[in-house]
Amino acid sequence: MFGTPPVLGADVMNLASVRRIHWRLAFVGLSYLGLCYTSLLMQSDIQLVVRYFLGLDFKEFYDAAHVYLAGGNPYEVARFVTPPASLLPNLLLAPFNFETARDLWCLGSVFMLGAGGVLAARAAGHRGSDVFLTLAFLFAAFPAQMLIERGNIDALVFLLLALALTVRPVWLAAVAWALAALTKIYPVLLGPHLWRTRGDRWLLVSLAVVVVVCAGFWRETLAYGPHLVMRATEQLFEPNLSPVGYFGHGFHVYALAYVALSLWLDRKLLSRETTGELRHFLGSAWIVPMLFFPRDVLAYVGVSLVLTFTALDPLEHRLRRWQRVGLALLEALIMIPTTGFVFVTDEIEWYAIPRVALFSYSLALVAIKVQLLRESRAASPPSAR
């Protein structure tokens, strides 16, 4: 139904878009260089990301897989909090000792991030060196470094989301989304959009995958339900590193209102325009509300925002220059290694910069949708309004 847009590359990906990619990369490169020097000055060795030990998060998945294989409840592992399907890749790594399994997973995360980045860049119409620039931005950004070194599973989710948003076969997009939502809970928010744009066949395949996987892990699925309710309650009352912790508990009201407004705007836009680049942008924009709730949201889950950034590129010819520059600035502020100063200085306040930038970016996306809706109304004949 939609995948890599038709050969709009030469027309849509104009010089303004390429300039924004180069500017974004330069900003991140300079920030990374600054972090290196700061780290060197403030501690005896250059420790850019790892705060405790390599594979800190992976160890929880690894231990949970061994508990599962021994017939126990993986949720007895203190920091294993993800849906049962997240055990699948770790069951394959369980026969190896921890160090080998960790190294294989961290290396695999690099390849998964790279594959997802290529899919996102090509779906946005990038070719050649522009694909490389997108990947360079992704790997130079702090969330990718954090994700690779901690060994969490969001590199797999990133790749699955890229497949769900970009591949042409409906069944493959459905399988990718279902596995993403069964690995980490936040991709659930993308479901309504994909159902609307991909149709009932997408829904049937997705439900089939969910039923099969949940049946395979039926005891763990039953254990995960109460666990999810408990964690959702904690999110309402505990300060954390997501925007909630910065803007207060009232941020949940904003998040729900944002989701409702996005659903309404998407429905209006899709009823007037059916271009592949618009559908890709609207789907990728759901990455932002996905990141409103998880703990430590910008530490490594933020890699998925690259899908949103690149999806905007084919629409840049419809944006003014100040809008393009402003978006590039917000993207850089979200992704730059400023958040790494938390690990260098132990000052949690550094997280304020990317959090405020993410909040501002969400408002910018709403403004862009409103602008696109107005343009589509103005371009349509009076009889069609």
XYZ file of C-alpha atoms in Angstrom:
385
model
C 0.000 0.000 0.000
C 2.811 2.340 0.802
C 6.495 1.806 1.161
C 9.408 3.631 -0.347
C 7.800 6.624 -2.071
C 7.923 6.694 -5.857
C 10.824 8.461 -7.498
C 10.053 11.768 -5.883
C 13.689 11.968 -4.788
C 14.926 14.584 -7.271
C 11.798 16.713 -6.947
C 10.948 16.480 -3.267
C 14.382 16.031 -1.726
C 15.534 19.476 -2.778
C 18.651 21.306 -1.632
C 16.878 22.689 1.441
C 16.283 19.160 2.743
C 19.863 18.101 2.120
C 21.137 21.235 3.825
C 19.042 20.414 6.876
C 20.559 16.924 7.035
C 24.090 18.319 6.834
C 23.340 20.969 9.452
C 21.828 18.383 11.764
C 24.892 16.175 11.444
C 27.323 19.033 12.016
C 25.448 20.054 15.170
C 25.611 16.561 16.604
C 29.284 16.175 15.654
C 30.287 19.356 17.428
C 28.253 18.396 20.490
C 29.869 14.977 20.603
C 33.309 16.531 20.386
C 32.423 18.826 23.280
C 31.296 15.861 25.368
C 34.577 14.061 24.735
C 36.584 17.022 25.986
C 34.330 17.557 28.991
C 34.550 13.896 29.931
C 38.337 14.004 29.617
C 38.562 17.045 31.867
C 36.189 15.834 34.559
C 37.396 12.289 35.127
C 40.583 10.304 34.822
C 39.488 8.214 31.843
C 37.095 8.866 28.944
C 33.859 7.230 29.999
C 31.271 8.568 27.590
C 28.242 6.417 28.258
C 28.785 3.332 30.423
C 28.043 4.215 34.016
C 27.988 0.786 35.615
C 29.053 -1.987 33.223
C 28.628 -2.953 29.594
C 25.337 -4.755 29.001
C 23.628 -3.544 32.196
C 20.128 -3.845 30.735
C 20.925 -6.913 28.650
C 21.749 -8.840 31.822
C 18.128 -8.574 32.941
C 16.877 -10.068 29.659
C 19.603 -12.713 29.806
C 18.754 -13.683 33.398
C 15.006 -13.668 32.641
C 15.564 -16.066 29.727
C 17.428 -18.491 32.021
C 14.659 -18.271 34.636
C 12.085 -19.020 31.917
C 14.075 -22.011 30.640
C 14.253 -23.319 34.210
C 10.445 -23.189 34.436
C 10.265 -20.095 36.645
C 8.540 -16.725 36.351
C 10.832 -14.295 34.468
C 9.133 -11.347 36.182
C 10.841 -12.408 39.380
C 13.951 -10.833 37.832
C 13.809 -7.368 39.354
C 14.420 -5.219 36.268
C 12.720 -7.436 33.660
C 9.586 -5.418 32.903
C 8.871 -5.923 29.195
C 6.193 -8.128 27.531
C 6.916 -11.854 27.303
C 7.862 -11.781 23.597
C 10.994 -9.823 24.541
C 12.333 -13.172 25.774
C 12.516 -14.572 22.234
C 15.903 -13.200 21.096
C 17.383 -13.881 24.518
C 16.336 -17.528 24.395
C 18.583 -17.857 21.344
C 21.478 -16.310 23.275
C 20.904 -18.242 26.512
C 23.283 -21.125 25.613
C 26.230 -18.685 25.529
C 27.971 -17.317 28.624
C 27.004 -13.780 29.572
C 30.004 -11.992 28.057
C 29.650 -13.738 24.692
C 25.875 -13.280 24.604
C 26.244 -9.602 25.532
C 28.829 -8.959 22.817
C 26.688 -10.714 20.204
C 23.638 -8.692 21.216
C 25.458 -5.353 21.244
C 26.891 -6.120 17.801
C 23.446 -7.176 16.613
C 22.034 -3.888 17.933
C 24.436 -1.981 15.690
C 23.201 -3.909 12.652
C 19.521 -3.512 13.645
C 19.928 0.238 14.113
C 21.734 0.468 10.794
C 19.076 -1.532 8.945
C 16.261 0.526 10.473
C 18.063 3.754 9.640
C 18.528 2.706 6.005
C 14.840 1.777 5.717
C 13.804 5.136 7.176
C 16.174 7.123 4.966
C 15.158 5.352 1.762
C 11.470 5.670 2.588
C 12.062 9.420 2.891
C 13.547 9.494 -0.601
C 17.214 9.704 0.403
C 19.792 8.044 -1.770
C 23.551 7.664 -1.738
C 25.419 9.975 0.607
C 22.202 11.230 2.199
C 21.505 7.718 3.525
C 24.996 7.713 5.028
C 24.342 11.110 6.649
C 21.154 9.804 8.238
C 23.060 6.833 9.670
C 25.880 9.091 10.859
C 23.365 11.263 12.711
C 21.798 8.190 14.298
C 25.059 6.673 15.545
C 26.568 10.002 16.625
C 23.523 10.746 18.793
C 23.643 9.869 22.486
C 20.552 7.577 22.540
C 22.163 5.157 20.055
C 25.387 5.005 22.066
C 23.438 4.486 25.276
C 21.285 1.778 23.730
C 24.206 -0.179 22.294
C 26.230 -0.073 25.501
C 23.390 -0.905 27.890
C 22.113 -3.665 25.592
C 18.404 -2.946 25.890
C 16.036 -4.351 23.294
C 14.891 -1.112 21.660
C 17.218 -1.567 18.680
C 15.004 -4.505 17.701
C 11.880 -2.382 18.287
C 13.406 0.376 16.152
C 13.931 -2.042 13.254
C 10.441 -3.538 13.618
C 8.856 -0.066 13.640
C 10.838 0.876 10.526
C 9.519 -2.239 8.805
C 5.959 -1.584 9.973
C 6.078 1.954 8.583
C 7.920 1.396 5.315
C 7.487 -2.104 3.854
C 4.944 -2.666 1.094
C 3.463 -6.125 1.848
C 0.602 -5.640 4.291
C 1.232 -8.945 6.033
C 4.895 -8.130 6.684
C 4.028 -4.697 8.106
C 1.430 -6.359 10.341
C 3.884 -8.982 11.624
C 6.512 -6.307 12.304
C 4.113 -4.070 14.243
C 2.672 -6.951 16.271
C 6.144 -8.168 17.264
C 7.187 -4.600 18.157
C 4.142 -4.141 20.398
C 4.742 -7.546 21.973
C 8.375 -6.659 22.684
C 7.853 -3.191 24.164
C 4.369 -1.884 24.915
C 4.649 1.642 23.471
C 4.280 0.693 19.741
C 0.625 -0.081 20.531
C -0.107 3.605 19.826
C 0.830 3.141 16.162
C -1.860 0.477 15.703
C -4.890 2.691 14.889
C -2.982 4.577 12.192
C -1.691 1.420 10.525
C -5.134 -0.171 10.649
C -6.631 2.863 8.938
C -3.977 3.066 6.218
C -3.373 -0.672 5.682
C -6.930 -2.007 6.050
C -8.610 -5.009 7.651
C -6.106 -7.513 6.289
C -3.418 -5.784 8.342
C -5.620 -6.065 11.439
C -6.321 -9.774 10.940
C -2.638 -10.653 10.495
C -1.676 -8.533 13.519
C -4.277 -10.206 15.717
C -3.158 -13.638 14.526
C 0.458 -12.902 15.469
C -0.595 -11.557 18.874
C -2.722 -14.628 19.595
C 0.008 -17.071 18.565
C 2.766 -15.360 20.562
C 0.617 -14.842 23.660
C -0.511 -18.488 23.505
C 3.116 -19.572 23.328
C 3.873 -17.535 26.453
C 0.486 -17.926 28.116
C 1.761 -18.179 31.710
C 4.058 -15.194 31.219
C 1.247 -13.233 29.536
C -0.981 -13.798 32.562
C 1.847 -12.653 34.840
C 2.558 -9.589 32.693
C -0.986 -8.174 32.992
C -0.815 -7.305 36.726
C 2.813 -6.267 36.249
C 1.804 -3.772 33.542
C -0.973 -2.314 35.714
C 1.468 -1.874 38.591
C 4.011 -0.078 36.400
C 1.343 2.146 34.840
C 0.285 3.184 38.339
C 3.897 3.957 39.226
C 4.149 6.208 36.176
C 1.252 8.270 37.494
C 2.777 8.904 40.899
C 6.561 8.571 40.618
C 8.847 11.282 39.231
C 10.955 9.928 36.393
C 13.102 11.017 33.468
C 10.280 11.239 30.940
C 8.538 14.593 30.290
C 6.221 13.766 33.199
C 9.037 14.279 35.662
C 9.801 17.723 34.270
C 6.334 19.111 33.564
C 4.543 17.533 36.523
C 1.812 14.909 36.766
C -0.533 17.089 34.715
C 1.527 16.098 31.692
C -0.564 12.935 31.429
C -3.578 15.120 30.651
C -1.597 16.808 27.882
C -0.440 13.431 26.550
C -3.998 12.088 26.306
C -5.212 15.308 24.683
C -2.302 15.147 22.235
C -3.206 11.596 21.224
C -6.870 12.537 20.710
C -5.975 15.637 18.670
C -3.502 13.663 16.552
C -6.133 11.029 15.767
C -8.561 13.750 14.647
C -6.001 15.603 12.518
C -4.753 12.387 10.919
C -8.296 11.371 9.999
C -8.964 14.760 8.421
C -5.688 14.763 6.489
C -6.045 11.209 5.209
C -9.551 11.974 3.963
C -8.075 14.708 1.729
C -4.617 13.408 0.785
C -3.428 9.874 0.157
C 0.173 10.438 -0.922
C 2.739 7.963 0.338
C 4.965 10.619 1.877
C 2.039 12.043 3.889
C 1.003 8.613 5.203
C 4.606 7.884 6.103
C 4.911 11.165 7.993
C 1.629 10.731 9.869
C 2.589 7.212 10.919
C 6.095 8.184 11.995
C 4.735 11.143 13.971
C 3.191 8.633 16.387
C 6.710 7.923 17.625
C 6.515 11.148 19.663
C 3.490 10.261 21.845
C 5.015 6.796 22.297
C 7.881 8.489 24.141
C 5.750 10.488 26.550
C 5.461 7.672 29.090
C 8.466 5.296 29.391
C 11.037 5.862 32.084
C 14.454 7.101 30.947
C 12.706 7.957 27.717
C 15.450 9.965 26.058
C 18.340 7.804 27.224
C 17.970 5.199 24.472
C 14.341 4.867 23.344
C 14.870 8.198 21.587
C 16.593 6.400 18.693
C 13.111 5.793 17.281
C 12.720 9.537 16.733
C 15.011 9.217 13.706
C 12.008 7.618 11.979
C 10.042 10.816 12.564
C 12.875 13.118 11.557
C 13.442 11.440 8.202
C 9.715 11.105 7.465
C 9.486 14.902 7.571
C 12.127 15.386 4.886
C 9.891 14.735 1.826
C 7.439 17.359 3.094
C 10.043 20.086 3.570
C 9.106 21.759 0.294
C 5.822 22.643 2.019
C 7.556 24.262 5.006
C 9.075 27.707 5.328
C 12.786 28.140 5.879
C 12.396 29.169 9.539
C 10.308 26.043 10.122
C 12.988 23.812 8.629
C 15.715 25.425 10.718
C 13.589 25.266 13.866
C 12.822 21.572 13.373
C 16.493 20.778 12.790
C 17.412 22.642 15.985
C 14.813 20.748 18.044
C 15.943 17.428 16.583
C 19.542 18.150 17.462
C 18.645 19.281 20.996
C 16.726 16.041 21.560
C 19.470 13.787 20.257
C 22.747 15.534 21.073
C 24.994 14.034 23.745
C 24.000 16.763 26.196
C 22.156 13.977 27.997
C 25.554 12.314 28.319
C 26.559 15.034 30.766
C 24.306 13.233 33.259
C 26.802 10.380 33.222
C 29.808 12.692 33.341
C 28.639 15.115 36.029
C 25.872 13.194 37.866
C 23.691 16.302 37.363
C 20.217 15.141 36.350
C 19.281 18.681 35.240
C 20.999 18.068 31.896
C 17.955 16.011 30.905
C 15.885 19.197 30.910
C 17.244 20.221 27.487
C 16.086 17.182 25.455
C 12.848 16.922 27.455
C 11.832 20.505 26.683
C 12.902 19.995 23.060
C 10.724 16.859 22.779
C 7.738 18.714 24.232
C 8.288 21.577 21.784
C 8.676 19.121 18.921
C 5.296 17.588 19.717
C 3.689 21.025 19.435
C 5.555 21.643 16.172
C 4.162 18.415 14.696
C 0.617 19.485 15.555
C 1.244 22.874 13.934
C 2.588 21.181 10.782
C -0.474 18.928 10.573
C -2.771 21.941 10.918
C -0.814 23.749 8.197
C -1.009 20.745 5.854
C -4.741 20.439 6.497
C -5.299 24.095 5.650
C -3.283 23.746 2.448
C -5.242 20.668 1.376
C -8.526 22.484 2.007
C -7.380 25.507 0.046
C -6.261 23.314 -2.864
C -9.492 21.305 -3.058
C -12.379 22.555 -5.251
C -15.350 24.134 -3.440
C -17.597 21.175 -4.261
C -15.204 18.816 -2.453
C -15.189 20.756 0.814
